[in-house]
PDB file of C-alpha atoms in Angstrom:
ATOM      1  CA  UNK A   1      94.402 120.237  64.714  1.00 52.00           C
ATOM      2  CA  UNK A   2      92.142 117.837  67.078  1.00 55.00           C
ATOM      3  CA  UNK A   3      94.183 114.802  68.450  1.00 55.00           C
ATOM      4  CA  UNK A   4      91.629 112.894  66.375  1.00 59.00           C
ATOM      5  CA  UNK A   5      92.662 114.228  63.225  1.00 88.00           C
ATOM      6  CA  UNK A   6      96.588 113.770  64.155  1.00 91.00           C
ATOM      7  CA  UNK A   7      95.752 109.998  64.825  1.00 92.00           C
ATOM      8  CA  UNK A   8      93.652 109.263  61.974  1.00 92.00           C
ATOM      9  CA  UNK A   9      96.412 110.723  60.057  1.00 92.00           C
ATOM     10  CA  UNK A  10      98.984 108.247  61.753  1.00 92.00           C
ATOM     11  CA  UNK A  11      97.037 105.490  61.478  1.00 91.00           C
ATOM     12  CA  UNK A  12      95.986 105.909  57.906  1.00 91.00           C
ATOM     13  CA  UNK A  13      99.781 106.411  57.067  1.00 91.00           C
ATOM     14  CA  UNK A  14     100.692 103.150  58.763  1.00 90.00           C
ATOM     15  CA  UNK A  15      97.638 101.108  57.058  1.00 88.00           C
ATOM     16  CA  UNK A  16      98.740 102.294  53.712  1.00 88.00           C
ATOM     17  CA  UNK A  17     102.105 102.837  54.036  1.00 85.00           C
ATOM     18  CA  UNK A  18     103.456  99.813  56.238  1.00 82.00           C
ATOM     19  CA  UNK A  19     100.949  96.907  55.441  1.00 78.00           C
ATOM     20  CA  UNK A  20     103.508  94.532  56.234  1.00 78.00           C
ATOM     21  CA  UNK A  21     103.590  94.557  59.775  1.00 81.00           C
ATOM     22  CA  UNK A  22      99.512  93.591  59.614  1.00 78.00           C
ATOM     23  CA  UNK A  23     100.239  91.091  56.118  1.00 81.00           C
ATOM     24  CA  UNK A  24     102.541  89.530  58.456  1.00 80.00           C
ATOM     25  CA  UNK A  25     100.104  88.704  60.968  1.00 83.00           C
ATOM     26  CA  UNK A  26     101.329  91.793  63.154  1.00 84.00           C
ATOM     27  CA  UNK A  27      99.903  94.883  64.143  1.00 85.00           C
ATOM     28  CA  UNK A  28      99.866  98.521  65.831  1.00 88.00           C
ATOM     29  CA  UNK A  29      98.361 100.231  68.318  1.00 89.00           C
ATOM     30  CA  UNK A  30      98.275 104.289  68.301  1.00 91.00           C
ATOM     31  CA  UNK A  31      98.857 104.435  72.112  1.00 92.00           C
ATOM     32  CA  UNK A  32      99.282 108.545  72.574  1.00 93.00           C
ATOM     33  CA  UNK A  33      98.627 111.833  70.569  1.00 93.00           C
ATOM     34  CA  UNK A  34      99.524 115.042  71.946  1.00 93.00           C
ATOM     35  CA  UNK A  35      97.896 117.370  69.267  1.00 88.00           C
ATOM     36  CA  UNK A  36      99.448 120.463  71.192  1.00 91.00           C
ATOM     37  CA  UNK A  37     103.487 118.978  70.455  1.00 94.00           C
ATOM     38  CA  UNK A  38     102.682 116.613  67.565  1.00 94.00           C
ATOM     39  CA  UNK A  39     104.487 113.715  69.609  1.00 95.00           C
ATOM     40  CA  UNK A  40     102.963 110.148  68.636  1.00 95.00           C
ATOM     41  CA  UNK A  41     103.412 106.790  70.455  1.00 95.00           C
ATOM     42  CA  UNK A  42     103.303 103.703  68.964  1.00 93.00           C
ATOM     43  CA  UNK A  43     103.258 100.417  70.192  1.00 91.00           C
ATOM     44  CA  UNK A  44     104.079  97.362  67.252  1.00 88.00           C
ATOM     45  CA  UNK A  45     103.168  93.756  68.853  1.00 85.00           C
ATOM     46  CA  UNK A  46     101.354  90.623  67.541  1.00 83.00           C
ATOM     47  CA  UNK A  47     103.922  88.802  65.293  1.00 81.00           C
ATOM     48  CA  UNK A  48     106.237  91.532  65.035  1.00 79.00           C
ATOM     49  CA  UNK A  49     106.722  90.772  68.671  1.00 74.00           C
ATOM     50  CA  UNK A  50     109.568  87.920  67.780  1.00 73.00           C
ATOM     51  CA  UNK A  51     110.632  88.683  64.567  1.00 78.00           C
ATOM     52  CA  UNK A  52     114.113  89.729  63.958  1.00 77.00           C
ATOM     53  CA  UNK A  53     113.679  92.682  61.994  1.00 80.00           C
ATOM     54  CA  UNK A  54     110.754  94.700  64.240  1.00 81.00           C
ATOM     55  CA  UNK A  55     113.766  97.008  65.737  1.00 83.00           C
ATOM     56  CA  UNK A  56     114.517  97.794  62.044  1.00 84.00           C
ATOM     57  CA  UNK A  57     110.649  98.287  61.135  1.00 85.00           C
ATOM     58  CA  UNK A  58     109.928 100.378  64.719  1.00 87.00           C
ATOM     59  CA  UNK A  59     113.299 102.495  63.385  1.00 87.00           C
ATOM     60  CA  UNK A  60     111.833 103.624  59.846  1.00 87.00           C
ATOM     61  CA  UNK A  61     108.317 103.846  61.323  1.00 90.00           C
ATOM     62  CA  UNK A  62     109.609 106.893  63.692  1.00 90.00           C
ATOM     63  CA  UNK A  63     111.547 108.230  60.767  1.00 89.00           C
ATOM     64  CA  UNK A  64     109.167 108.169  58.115  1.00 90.00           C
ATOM     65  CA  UNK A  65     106.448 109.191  60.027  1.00 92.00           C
ATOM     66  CA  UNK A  66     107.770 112.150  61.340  1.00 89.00           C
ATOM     67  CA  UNK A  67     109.039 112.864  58.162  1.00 90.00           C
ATOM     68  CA  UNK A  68     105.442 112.452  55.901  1.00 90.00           C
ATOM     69  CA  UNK A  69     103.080 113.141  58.578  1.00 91.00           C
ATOM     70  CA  UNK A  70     102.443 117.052  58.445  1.00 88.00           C
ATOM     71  CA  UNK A  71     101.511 118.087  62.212  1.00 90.00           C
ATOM     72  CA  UNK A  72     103.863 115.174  63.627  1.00 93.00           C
ATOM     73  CA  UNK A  73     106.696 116.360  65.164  1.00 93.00           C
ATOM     74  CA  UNK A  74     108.227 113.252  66.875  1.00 93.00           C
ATOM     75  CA  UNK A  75     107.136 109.694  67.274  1.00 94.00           C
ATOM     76  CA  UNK A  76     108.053 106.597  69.899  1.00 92.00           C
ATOM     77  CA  UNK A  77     107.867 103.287  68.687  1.00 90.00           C
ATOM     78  CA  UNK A  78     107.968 100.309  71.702  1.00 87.00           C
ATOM     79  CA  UNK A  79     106.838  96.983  71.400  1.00 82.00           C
ATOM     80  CA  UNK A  80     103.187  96.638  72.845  1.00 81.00           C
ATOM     81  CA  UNK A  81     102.831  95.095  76.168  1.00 69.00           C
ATOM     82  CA  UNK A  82     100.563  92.762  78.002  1.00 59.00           C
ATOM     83  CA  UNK A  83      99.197  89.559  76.175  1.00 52.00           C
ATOM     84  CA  UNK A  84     101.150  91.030  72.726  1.00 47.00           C
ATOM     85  CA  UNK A  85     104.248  91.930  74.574  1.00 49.00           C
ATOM     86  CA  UNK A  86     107.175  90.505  73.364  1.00 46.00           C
ATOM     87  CA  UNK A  87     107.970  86.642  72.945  1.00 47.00           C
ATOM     88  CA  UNK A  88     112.059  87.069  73.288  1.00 48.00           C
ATOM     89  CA  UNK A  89     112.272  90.424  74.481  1.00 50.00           C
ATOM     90  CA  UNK A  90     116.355  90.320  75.421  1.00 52.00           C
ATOM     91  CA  UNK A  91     116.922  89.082  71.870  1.00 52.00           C
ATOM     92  CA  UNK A  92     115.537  91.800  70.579  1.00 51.00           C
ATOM     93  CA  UNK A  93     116.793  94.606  72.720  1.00 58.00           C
ATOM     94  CA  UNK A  94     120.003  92.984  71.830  1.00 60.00           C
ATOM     95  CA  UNK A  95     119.229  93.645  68.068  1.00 56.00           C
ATOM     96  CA  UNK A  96     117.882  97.233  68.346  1.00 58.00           C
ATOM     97  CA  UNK A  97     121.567  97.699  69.411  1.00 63.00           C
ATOM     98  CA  UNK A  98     123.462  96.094  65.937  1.00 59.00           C
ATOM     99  CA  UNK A  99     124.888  98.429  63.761  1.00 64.00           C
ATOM    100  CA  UNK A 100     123.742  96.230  61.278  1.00 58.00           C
ATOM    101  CA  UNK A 101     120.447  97.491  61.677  1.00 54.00           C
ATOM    102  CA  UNK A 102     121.659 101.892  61.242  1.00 61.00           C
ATOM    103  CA  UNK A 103     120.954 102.569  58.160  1.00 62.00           C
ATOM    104  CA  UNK A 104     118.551  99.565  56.979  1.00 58.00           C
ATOM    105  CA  UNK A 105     115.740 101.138  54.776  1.00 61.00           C
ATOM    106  CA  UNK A 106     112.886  98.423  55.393  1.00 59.00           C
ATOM    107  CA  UNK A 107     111.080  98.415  51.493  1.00 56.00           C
ATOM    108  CA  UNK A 108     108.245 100.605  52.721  1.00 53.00           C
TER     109      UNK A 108
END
């Protein structure tokens, strides 16, 4: 398997599969592919940046993707950096930290 292959893979699962986070004026950025290990890294930024449920979305995105994604074997989701990095940052390191947020299953 080419690391090409493993990200168009990713990438086509997250257009079809998670079309909210770009609906909702978000988006994603494939940042690494190690073909050899299967690991992915994902960076979610744009409006998902603020919004109060992006540590539940990045949570089922490394779950589910691991999970329907043949040749992945584990994923990292951050919040992208730069220009799309994130507007409240503590707030939401804060939230990735609720136990609210365990066991949410985002509708995707």
């Amino acid at each position: 398997m080419s690391a090409q292959s493993l990200e168009r893979q990713t990438r086509n699962y997250l257009s079809n599969n998670v079309p909210q986070i770009q609906e909702h004026g978000g988006h994603f950025e494939i940042e690494d592919v190690n073909d050899e290990t299967g690991e992915v890294t994902i960076a979610i930024g744009g409006a998902c940046s603020g919004c109060g449920i992006a540590p539940m979305t990045m949570k089922a995105i490394k779950r589910r993707i691991a999970d329907e994604v043949d040749d992945v074997s584990s994923v990292t989701v951050r919040r992208a950096g730069g220009p799309r990095a994130a507007v409240m940052p503590s707030k939401t390191d804060e939230m990735e930290q609720m136990e609210e947020y365990e066991d949410y299953s985002p509708p995707f």
